[in-house]
Coordinates of C-alpha atoms in Angstrom, one line a residue:
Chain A
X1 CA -9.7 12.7 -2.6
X2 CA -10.2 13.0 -6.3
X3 CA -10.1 16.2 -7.6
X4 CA -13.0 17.2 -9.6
X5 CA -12.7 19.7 -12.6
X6 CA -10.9 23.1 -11.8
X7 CA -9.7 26.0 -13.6
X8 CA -9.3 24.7 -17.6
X9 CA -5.8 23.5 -17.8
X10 CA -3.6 21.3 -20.4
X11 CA -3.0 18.0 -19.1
X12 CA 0.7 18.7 -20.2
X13 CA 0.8 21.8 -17.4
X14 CA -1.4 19.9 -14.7
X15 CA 0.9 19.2 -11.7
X16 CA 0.1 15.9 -10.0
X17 CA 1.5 16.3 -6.7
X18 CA -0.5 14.4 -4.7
X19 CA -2.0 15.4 -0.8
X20 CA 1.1 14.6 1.0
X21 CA 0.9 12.3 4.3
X22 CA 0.0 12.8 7.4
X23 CA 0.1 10.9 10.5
X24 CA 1.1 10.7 14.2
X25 CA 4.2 9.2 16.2
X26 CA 6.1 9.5 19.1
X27 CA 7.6 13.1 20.0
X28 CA 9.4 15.6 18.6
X29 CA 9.1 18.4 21.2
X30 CA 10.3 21.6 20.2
X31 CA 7.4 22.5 17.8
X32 CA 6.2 26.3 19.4
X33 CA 3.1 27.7 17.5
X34 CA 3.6 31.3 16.4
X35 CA 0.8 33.9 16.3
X36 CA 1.1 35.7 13.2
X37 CA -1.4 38.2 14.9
X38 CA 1.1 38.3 18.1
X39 CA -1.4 36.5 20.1
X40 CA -0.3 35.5 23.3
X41 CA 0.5 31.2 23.9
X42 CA -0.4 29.4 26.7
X43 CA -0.1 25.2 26.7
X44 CA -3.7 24.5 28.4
X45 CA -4.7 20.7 27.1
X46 CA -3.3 18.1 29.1
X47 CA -3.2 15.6 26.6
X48 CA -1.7 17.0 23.3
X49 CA -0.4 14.3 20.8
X50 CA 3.3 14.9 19.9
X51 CA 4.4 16.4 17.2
X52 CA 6.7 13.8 15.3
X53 CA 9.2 14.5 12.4
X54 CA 6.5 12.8 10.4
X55 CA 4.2 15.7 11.2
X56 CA 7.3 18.0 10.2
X57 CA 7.5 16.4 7.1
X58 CA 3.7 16.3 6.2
X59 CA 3.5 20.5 7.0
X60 CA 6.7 21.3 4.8
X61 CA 4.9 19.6 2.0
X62 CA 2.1 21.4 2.4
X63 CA 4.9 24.9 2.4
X64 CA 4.9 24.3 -1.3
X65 CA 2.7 25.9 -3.6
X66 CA 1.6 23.8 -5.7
X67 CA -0.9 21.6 -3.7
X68 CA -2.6 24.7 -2.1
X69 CA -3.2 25.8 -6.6
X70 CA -4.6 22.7 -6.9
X71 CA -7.1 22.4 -4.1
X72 CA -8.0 25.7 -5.0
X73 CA -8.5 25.1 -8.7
X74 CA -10.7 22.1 -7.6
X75 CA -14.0 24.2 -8.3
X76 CA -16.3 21.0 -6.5
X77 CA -14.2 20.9 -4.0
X78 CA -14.1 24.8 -3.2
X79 CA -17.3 25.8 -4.5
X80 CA -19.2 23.2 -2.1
X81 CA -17.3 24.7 0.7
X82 CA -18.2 28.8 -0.6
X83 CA -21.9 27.3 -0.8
X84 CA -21.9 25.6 2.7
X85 CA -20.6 28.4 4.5
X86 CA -23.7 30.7 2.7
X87 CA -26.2 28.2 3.3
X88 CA -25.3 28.5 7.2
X89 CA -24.4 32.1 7.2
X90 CA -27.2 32.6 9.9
X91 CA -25.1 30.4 11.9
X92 CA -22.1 32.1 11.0
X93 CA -22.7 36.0 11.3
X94 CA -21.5 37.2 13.7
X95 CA -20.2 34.1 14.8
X96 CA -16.3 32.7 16.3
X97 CA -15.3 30.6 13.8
X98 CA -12.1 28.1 13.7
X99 CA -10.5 26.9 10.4
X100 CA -8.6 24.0 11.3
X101 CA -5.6 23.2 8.5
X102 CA -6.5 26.9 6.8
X103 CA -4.0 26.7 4.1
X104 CA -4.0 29.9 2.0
X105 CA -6.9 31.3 4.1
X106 CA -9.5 30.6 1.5
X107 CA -12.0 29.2 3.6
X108 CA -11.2 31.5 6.8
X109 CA -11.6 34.3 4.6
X110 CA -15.6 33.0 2.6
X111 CA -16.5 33.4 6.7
X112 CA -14.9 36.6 7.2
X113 CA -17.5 37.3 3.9
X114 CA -20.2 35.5 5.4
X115 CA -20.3 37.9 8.3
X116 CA -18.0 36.1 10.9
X117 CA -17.2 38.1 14.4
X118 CA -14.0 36.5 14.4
X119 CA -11.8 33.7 12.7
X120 CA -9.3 31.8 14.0
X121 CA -7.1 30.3 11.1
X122 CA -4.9 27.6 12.1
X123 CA -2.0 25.9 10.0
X124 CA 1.4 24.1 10.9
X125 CA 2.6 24.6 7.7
X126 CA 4.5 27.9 6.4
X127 CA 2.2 28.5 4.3
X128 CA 0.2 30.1 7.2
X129 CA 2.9 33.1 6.4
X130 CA 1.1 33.7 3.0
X131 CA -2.0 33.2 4.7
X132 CA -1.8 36.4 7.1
X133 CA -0.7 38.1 4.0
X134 CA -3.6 37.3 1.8
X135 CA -5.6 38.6 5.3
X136 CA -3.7 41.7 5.6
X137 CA -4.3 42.6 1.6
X138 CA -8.0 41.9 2.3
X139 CA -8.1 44.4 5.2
X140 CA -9.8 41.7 7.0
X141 CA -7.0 41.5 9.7
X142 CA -9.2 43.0 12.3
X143 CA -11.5 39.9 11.9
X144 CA -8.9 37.2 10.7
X145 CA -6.5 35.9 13.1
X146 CA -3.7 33.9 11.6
X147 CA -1.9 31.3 13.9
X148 CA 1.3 29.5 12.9
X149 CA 0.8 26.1 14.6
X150 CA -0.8 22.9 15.1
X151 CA -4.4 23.0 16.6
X152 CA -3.4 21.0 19.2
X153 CA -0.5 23.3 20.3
X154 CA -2.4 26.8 20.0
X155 CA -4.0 28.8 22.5
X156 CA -7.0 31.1 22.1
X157 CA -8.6 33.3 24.4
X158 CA -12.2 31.9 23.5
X159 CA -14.1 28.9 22.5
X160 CA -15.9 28.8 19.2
X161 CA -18.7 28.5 17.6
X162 CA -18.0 26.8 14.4
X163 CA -15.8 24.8 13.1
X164 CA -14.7 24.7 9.3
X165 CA -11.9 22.5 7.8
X166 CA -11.3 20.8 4.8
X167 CA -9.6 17.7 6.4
X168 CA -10.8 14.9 3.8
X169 CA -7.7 12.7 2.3
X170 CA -7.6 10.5 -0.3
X171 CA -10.1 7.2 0.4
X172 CA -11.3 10.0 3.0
X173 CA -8.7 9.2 5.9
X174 CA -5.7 9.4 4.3
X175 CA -3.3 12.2 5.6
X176 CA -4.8 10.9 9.1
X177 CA -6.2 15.3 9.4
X178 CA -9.4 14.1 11.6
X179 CA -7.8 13.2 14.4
X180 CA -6.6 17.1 14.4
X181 CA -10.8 17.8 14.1
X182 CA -11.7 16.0 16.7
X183 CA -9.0 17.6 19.2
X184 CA -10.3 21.0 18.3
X185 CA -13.6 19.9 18.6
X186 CA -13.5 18.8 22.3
X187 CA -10.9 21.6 23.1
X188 CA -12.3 24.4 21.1
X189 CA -16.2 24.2 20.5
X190 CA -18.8 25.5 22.3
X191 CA -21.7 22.9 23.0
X192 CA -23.8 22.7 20.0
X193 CA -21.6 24.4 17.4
X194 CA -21.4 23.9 14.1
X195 CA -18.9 21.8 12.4
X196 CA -18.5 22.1 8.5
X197 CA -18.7 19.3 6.9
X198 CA -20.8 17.3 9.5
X199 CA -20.6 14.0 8.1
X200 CA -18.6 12.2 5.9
X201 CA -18.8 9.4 3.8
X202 CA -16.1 6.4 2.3
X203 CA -18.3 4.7 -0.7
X204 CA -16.2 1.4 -2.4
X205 CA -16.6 -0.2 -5.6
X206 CA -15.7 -2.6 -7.3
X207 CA -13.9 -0.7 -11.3
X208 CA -12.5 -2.4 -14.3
X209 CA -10.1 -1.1 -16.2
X210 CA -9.1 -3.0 -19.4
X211 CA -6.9 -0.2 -20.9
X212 CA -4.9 0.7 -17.7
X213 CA -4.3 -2.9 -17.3
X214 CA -3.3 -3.5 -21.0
X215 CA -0.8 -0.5 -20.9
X216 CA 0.9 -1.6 -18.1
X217 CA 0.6 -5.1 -17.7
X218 CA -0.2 -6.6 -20.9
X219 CA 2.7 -4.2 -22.2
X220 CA 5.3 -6.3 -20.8
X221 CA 4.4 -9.3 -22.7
X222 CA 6.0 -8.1 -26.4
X223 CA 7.9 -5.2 -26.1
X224 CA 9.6 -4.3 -29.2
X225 CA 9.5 -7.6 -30.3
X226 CA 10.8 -8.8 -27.1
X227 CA 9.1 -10.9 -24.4
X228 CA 9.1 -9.7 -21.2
X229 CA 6.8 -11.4 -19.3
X230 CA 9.1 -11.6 -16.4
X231 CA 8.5 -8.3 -15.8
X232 CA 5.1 -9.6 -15.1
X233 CA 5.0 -10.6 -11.2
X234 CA 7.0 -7.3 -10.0
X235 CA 4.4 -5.1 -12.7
X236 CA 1.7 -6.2 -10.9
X237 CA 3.2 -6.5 -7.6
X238 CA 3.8 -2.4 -8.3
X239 CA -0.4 -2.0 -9.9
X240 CA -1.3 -2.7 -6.4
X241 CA 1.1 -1.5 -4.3
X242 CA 0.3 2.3 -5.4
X243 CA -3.3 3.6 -5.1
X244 CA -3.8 5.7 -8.3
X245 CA -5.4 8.5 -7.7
X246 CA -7.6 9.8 -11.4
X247 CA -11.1 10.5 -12.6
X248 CA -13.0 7.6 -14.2
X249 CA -15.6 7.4 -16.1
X250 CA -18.7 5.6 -15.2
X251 CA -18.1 3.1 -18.3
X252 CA -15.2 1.9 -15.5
X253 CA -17.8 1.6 -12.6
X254 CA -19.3 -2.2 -12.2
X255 CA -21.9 -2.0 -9.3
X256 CA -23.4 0.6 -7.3
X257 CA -20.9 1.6 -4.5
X258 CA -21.6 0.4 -1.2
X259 CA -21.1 2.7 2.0
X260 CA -18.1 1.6 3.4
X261 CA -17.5 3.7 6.7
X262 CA -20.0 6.8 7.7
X263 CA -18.7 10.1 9.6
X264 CA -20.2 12.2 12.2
X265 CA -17.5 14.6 12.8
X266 CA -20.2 15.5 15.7
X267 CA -19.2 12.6 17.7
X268 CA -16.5 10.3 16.1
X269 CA -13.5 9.3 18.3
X270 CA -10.3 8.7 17.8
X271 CA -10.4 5.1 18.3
X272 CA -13.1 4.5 15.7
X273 CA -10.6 5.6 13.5
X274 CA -7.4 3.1 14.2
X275 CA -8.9 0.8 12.3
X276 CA -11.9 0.6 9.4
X277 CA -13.2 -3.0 8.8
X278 CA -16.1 -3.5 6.5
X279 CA -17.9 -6.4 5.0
X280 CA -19.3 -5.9 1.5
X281 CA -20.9 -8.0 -1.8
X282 CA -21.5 -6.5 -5.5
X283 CA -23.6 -8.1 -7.6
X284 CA -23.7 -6.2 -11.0
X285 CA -25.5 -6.4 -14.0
X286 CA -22.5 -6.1 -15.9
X287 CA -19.4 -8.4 -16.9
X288 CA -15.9 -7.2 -16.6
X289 CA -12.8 -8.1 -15.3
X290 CA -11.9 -6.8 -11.0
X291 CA -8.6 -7.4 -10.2
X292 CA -7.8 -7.2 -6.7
X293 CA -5.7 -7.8 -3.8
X294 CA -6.2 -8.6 0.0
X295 CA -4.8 -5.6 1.1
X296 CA -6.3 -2.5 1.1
X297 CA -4.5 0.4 1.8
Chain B
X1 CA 15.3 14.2 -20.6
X2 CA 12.4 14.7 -22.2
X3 CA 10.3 11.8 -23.4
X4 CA 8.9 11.8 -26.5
X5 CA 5.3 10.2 -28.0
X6 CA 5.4 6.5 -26.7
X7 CA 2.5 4.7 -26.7
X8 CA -0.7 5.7 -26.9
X9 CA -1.9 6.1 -23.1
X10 CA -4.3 8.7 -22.2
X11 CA -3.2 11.7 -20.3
X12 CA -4.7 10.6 -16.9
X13 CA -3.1 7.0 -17.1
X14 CA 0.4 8.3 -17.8
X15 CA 2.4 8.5 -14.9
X16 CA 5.0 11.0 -14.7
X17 CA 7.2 9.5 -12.4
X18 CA 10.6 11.2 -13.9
X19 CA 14.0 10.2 -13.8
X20 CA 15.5 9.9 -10.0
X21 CA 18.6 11.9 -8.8
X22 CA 22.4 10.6 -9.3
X23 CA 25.4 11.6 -7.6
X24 CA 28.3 10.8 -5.5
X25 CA 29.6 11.8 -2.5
X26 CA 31.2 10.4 0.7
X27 CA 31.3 6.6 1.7
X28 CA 29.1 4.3 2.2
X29 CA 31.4 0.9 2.4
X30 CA 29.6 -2.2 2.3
X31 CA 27.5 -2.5 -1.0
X32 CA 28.8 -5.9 -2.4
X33 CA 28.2 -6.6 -6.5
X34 CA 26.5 -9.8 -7.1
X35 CA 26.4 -12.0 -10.6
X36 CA 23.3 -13.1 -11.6
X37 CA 25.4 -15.4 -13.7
X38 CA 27.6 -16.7 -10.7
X39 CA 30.7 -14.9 -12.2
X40 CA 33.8 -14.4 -10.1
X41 CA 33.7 -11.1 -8.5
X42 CA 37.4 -9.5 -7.5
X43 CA 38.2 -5.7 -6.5
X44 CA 40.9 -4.6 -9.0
X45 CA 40.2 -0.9 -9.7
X46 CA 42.4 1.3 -7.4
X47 CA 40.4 4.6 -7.7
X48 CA 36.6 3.5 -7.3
X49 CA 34.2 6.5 -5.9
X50 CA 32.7 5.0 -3.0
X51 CA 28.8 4.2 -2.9
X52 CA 27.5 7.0 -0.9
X53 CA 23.6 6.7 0.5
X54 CA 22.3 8.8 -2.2
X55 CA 23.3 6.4 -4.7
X56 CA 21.7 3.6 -2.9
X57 CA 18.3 5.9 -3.1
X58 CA 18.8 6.7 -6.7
X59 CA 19.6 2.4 -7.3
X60 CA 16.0 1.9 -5.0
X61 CA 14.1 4.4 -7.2
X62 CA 15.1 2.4 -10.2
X63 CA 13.7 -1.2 -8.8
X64 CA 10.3 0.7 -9.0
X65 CA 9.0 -0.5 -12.7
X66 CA 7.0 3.0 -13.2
X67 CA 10.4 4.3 -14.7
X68 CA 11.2 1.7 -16.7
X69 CA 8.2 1.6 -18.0
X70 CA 7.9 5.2 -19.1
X71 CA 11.6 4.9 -20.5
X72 CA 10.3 1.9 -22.9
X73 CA 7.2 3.6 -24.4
X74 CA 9.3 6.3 -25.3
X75 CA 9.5 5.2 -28.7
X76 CA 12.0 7.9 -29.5
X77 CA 14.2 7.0 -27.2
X78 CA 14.1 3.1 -27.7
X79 CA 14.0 2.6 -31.4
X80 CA 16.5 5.0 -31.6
X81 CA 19.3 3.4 -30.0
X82 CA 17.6 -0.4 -31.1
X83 CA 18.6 1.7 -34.7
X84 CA 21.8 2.6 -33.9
X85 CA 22.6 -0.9 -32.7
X86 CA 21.5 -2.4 -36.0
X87 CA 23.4 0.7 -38.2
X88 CA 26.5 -0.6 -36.0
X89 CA 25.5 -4.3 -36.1
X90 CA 29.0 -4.8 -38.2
X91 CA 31.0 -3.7 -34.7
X92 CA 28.9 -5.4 -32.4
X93 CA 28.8 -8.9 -34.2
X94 CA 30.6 -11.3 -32.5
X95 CA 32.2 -8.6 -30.2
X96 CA 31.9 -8.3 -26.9
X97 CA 29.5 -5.5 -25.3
X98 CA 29.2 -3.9 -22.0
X99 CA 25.8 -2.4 -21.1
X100 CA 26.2 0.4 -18.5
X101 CA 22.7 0.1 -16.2
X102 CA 20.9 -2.0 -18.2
X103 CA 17.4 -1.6 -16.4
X104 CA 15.5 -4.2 -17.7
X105 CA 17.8 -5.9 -20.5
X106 CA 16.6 -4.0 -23.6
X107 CA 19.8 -2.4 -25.1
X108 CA 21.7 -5.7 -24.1
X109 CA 18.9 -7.4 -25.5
X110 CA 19.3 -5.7 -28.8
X111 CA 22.7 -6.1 -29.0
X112 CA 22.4 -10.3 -28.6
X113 CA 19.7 -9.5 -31.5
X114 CA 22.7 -7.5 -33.4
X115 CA 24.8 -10.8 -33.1
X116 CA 27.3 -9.9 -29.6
X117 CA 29.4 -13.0 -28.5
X118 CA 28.6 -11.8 -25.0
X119 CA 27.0 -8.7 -23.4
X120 CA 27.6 -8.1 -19.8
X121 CA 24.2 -6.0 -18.9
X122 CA 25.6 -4.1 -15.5
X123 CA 23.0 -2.6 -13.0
X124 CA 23.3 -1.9 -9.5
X125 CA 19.5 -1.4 -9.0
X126 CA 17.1 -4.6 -8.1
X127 CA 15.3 -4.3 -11.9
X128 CA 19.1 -6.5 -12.7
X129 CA 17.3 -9.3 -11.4
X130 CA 14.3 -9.1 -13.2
X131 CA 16.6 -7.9 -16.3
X132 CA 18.2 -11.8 -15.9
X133 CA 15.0 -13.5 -16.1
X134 CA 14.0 -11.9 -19.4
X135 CA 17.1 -12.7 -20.8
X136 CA 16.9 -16.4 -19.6
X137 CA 13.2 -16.4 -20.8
X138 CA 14.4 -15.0 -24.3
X139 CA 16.7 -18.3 -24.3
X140 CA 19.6 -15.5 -24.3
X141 CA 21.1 -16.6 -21.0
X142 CA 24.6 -17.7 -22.7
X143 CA 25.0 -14.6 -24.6
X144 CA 23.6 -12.1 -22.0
X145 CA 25.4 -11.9 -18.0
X146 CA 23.5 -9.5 -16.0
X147 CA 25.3 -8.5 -12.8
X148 CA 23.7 -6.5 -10.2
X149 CA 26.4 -4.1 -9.0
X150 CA 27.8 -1.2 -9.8
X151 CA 29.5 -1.0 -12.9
X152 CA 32.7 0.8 -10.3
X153 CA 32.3 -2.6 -8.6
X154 CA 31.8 -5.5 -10.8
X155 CA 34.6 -8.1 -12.5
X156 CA 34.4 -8.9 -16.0
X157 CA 36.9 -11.4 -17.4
X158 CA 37.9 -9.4 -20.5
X159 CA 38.0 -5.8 -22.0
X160 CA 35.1 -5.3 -23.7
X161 CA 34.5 -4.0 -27.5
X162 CA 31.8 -2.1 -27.4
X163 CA 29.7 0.1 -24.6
X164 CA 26.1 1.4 -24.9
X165 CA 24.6 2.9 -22.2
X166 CA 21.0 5.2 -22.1
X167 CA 22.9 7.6 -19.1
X168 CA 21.4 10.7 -20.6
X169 CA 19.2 12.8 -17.6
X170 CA 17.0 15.7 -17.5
X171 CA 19.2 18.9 -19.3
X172 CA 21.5 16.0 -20.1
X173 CA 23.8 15.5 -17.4
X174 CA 21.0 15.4 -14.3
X175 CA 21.7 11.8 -12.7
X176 CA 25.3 12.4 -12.8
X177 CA 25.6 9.1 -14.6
X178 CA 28.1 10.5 -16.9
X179 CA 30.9 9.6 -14.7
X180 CA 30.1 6.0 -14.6
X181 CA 30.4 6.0 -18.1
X182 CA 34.1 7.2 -18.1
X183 CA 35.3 4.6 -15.6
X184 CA 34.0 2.1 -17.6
X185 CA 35.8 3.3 -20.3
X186 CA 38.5 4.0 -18.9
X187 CA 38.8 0.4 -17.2
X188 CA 36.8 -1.8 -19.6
X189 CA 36.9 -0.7 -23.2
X190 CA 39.7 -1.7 -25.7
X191 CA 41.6 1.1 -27.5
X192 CA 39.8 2.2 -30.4
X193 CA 36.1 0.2 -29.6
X194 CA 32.7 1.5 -30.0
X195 CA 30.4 4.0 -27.6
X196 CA 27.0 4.2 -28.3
X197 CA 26.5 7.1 -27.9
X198 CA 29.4 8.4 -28.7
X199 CA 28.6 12.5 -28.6
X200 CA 25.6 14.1 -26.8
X201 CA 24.9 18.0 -27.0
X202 CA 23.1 19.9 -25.0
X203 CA 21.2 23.1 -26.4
X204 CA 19.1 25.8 -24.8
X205 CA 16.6 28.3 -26.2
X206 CA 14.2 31.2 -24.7
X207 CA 10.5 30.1 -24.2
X208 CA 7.9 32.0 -23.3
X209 CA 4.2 30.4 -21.9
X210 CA 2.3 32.7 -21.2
X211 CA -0.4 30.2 -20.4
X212 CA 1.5 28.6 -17.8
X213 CA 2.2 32.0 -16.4
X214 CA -1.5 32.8 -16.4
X215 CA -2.6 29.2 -14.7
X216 CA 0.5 29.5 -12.2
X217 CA 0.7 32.6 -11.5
X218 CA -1.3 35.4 -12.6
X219 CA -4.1 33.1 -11.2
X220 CA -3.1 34.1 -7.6
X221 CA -3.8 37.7 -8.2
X222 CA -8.1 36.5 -8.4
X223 CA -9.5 33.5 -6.5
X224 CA -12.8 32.8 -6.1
X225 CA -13.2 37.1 -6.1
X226 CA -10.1 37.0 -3.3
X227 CA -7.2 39.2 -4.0
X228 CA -4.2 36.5 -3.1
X229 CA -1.7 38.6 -4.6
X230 CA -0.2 37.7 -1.6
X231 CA 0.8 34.8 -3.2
X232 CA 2.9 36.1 -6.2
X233 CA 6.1 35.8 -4.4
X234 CA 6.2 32.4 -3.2
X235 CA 4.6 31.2 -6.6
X236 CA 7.4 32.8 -8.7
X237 CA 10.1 31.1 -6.5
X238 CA 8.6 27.9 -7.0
X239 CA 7.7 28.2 -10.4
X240 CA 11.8 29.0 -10.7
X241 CA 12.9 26.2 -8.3
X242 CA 11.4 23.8 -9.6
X243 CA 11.9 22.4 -13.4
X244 CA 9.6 21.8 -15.5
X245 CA 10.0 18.3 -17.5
X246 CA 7.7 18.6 -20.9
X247 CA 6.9 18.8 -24.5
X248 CA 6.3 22.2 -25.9
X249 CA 5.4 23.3 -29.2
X250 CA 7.4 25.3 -31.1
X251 CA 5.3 28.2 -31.1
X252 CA 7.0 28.6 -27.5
X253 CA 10.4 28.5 -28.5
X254 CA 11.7 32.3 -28.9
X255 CA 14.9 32.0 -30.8
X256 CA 16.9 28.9 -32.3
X257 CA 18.4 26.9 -29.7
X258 CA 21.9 27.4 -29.1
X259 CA 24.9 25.2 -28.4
X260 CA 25.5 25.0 -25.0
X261 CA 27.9 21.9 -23.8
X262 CA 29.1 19.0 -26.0
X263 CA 30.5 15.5 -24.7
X264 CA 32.6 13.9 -26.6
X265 CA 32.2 10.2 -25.0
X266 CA 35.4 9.3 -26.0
X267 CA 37.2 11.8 -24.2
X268 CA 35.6 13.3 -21.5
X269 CA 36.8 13.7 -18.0
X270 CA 35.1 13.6 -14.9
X271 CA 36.7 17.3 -14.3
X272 CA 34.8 18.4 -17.4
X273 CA 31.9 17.4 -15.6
X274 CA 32.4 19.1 -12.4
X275 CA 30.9 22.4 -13.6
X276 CA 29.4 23.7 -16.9
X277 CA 29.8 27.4 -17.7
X278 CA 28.4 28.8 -21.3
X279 CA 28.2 32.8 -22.5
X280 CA 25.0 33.1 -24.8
X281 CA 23.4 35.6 -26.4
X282 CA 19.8 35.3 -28.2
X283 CA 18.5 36.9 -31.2
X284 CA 15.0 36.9 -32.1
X285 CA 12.1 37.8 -34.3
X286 CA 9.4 37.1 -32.3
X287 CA 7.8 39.2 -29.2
X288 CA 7.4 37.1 -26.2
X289 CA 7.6 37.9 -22.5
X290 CA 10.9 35.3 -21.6
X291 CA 11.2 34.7 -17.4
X292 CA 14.9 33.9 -16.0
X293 CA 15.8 33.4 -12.8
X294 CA 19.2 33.9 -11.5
X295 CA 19.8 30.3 -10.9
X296 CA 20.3 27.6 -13.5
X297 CA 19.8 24.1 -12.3

């Protein structure tokens, strides 16, 4: 997910850290989901995915600070979410609400504003700790319930009405978050709830990128008088192997992009997701150099 | 280490990959040193620190050509020692060189430039192997021996004259690559030859940013009209835990810096290395709002 423009900062203080990864496995087992809100467990769902040390992994990253400050200080990113949750505050008001992967409690917290009966904010990660706290401070704990835990481990005494989550990974299914939506979806929502965002969209196209490829690339061939074009085949073996993940400009951008894979979080399955396969063509107006490779990550 | 202006890349294509983690520790047993150069290997030290796991990752996380490449365009760092080379060309002429983790071949490089009968370019990381074809490619191949290994573990047939090594890490002595420094030394070099670099000092100052404080973590205290105050504590341990690798101005620095540990290459000892105490005190004239933390990394 690229992060659009956030709260003005130097590039030198900007903290690339990256979303970490998600993604399932075989067990783990002793995983128990905490109610910060002493809300009583019960193990209902008969088919719960395990929780793997992967998983384990992919929450402690999310512990740290610094990827919850920079989700927040993506303005588009949290903005968009502030507006949707206004625009459907009649659907909202007075409403259950659970926020799947709440983080700091930033989004469980603009529906506690926009009128909510109840919310139900789930994390795995630590950071869920913070999260209650932030509640607390906001004297919203009689309305916000903060549960330690992964979606598919917690227990509520109700089903809900909406569901809010901000699940979207980098090419849009990285971090592998949706399979977690579409659990609490068929556990947790009532028929013909809301879910926010509905849909979801992965556009492709083809970029060129003349500069990138002369600093890194090129740069091998005379450097400091020497040549080191050997460096050559493992440079751009490396180019491909790591997605970069940046702002370009539209200069960069040589065809229209092309809808790649469409998401109704009303009704996608888990399957759908194992594997995305799309043909495409460009045909642009422009001239420029694509480099690419036959794997996509 | 902190890298100075290289060349021009703009702020979103620079990767800040920094400089992986050294160290030793207990056994690992099987790592075998190879010559790219089919030269003779034999075990002869009698005190070699075994090759723990952790030294494997740090090797791994050098065969990835992001660091090398940063390491290059920093101009500072690179024409620095390709000066000292040349200022010290009348030692290195027709001598013979030992290059302690070579990386790609540059210092080595340098010194075949500087007239060396024969450099032995030592890395235990993959990046030796593209190191030996830019040295065969530079028709440099009977000057030059690259030999993927530890420089613990390889064989050289002779003492050597000279060593050059870029083993400097973040606050100087992060990577722990110090001590591989000494063996060779201790094992290769001739009484009274050359060590590029032969002293390295390490200085500390008081800086204040109260920018960075303000984007870190005064920003918590107001989000999007939410009080995440909350926040404070886990932002200030993490701010504290976690160094921060950049260029400052000078308006930030409080006080002049102050002497805080000098190496003497030619004499240092491993035990010298185990644990670096210093008593300071600052003066200043300026008024500036200086953070510590109990814990010095």
């Amino acid at each position: 997910m690229m992060l659009g423009n956030g709260y003005a900062s130097s590039p030198a203080s900007r903290r690339r850290r990256g979303r970490p990864r998600g993604g399932g496995g075989s067990g783990y087992g002793f995983w128990q989901p905490q109610s910060l809100h002493h809300h009583q467990q019960q193990e209902i769902s008969p088919v719960v995915p395990p929780c793997t040390e992967f998983d384990m992994a992919y929450f402690r990253a999310y512990s740290h600070i610094g990827v919850h400050e920079e989700m927040l200080k993506d303005r588009v990113r949290t903005e968009t979410y502030r507006a949707a949750i206004m625009r459907y505050q009649h659907l909202i008001s007075d409403k259950v609400v659970l926020d799947v992967g709440c983080g700091t409690g930033i989004l469980a917290i603009f529906c506690a504003f926009a009128g909510a009966r109840r919310v139900y904010a789930v994390d795995a990660s630590e950071i869920a700790v913070q999260a209650s706290e932030v509640v607390k401070e906001n004297n919203l704990s009689d309305k916000v319930t903060v549960l330690l835990g992964r979606v598919e481990d917690v227990s509520i005494d109700e089903k809900v009405d909406v569901i809010v989550s901000e699940w979207m990974g980098y090419i849009l299914l990285y971090e592998s978050m949706l399979p977690s939506i579409i659990f609490a979806r068929d556990k947790w929502l009532k028929p013909g709830g809301l879910i926010l965002p509905s849909h979801a969209s992965l556009y492709m196209a083809p970029v060129t990128h003349a500069d990138r490829y002369r600093e890194s690339i090129d740069f091998w061939r005379d450097v400091y008088g020497i040549n080191m074009s050997a460096m050559l085949p493992l440079a751009k073996q490396c180019a491909f192997e790591e997605p970069c993940i940046e702002t370009i400009s539209g200069e960069n951008v040589l065809t229209w992009p092309i809808l790649v894979k469409e998401v109704d979080c009303y009704t996608v399955t888990i399957q759908e997701l194992e594997s995305v396969t799309a043909k495409f063509s460009f045909s642009s107006m422009l001239r420029g150099t694509c480099r690419t490779s036959s794997k996509f990550p």
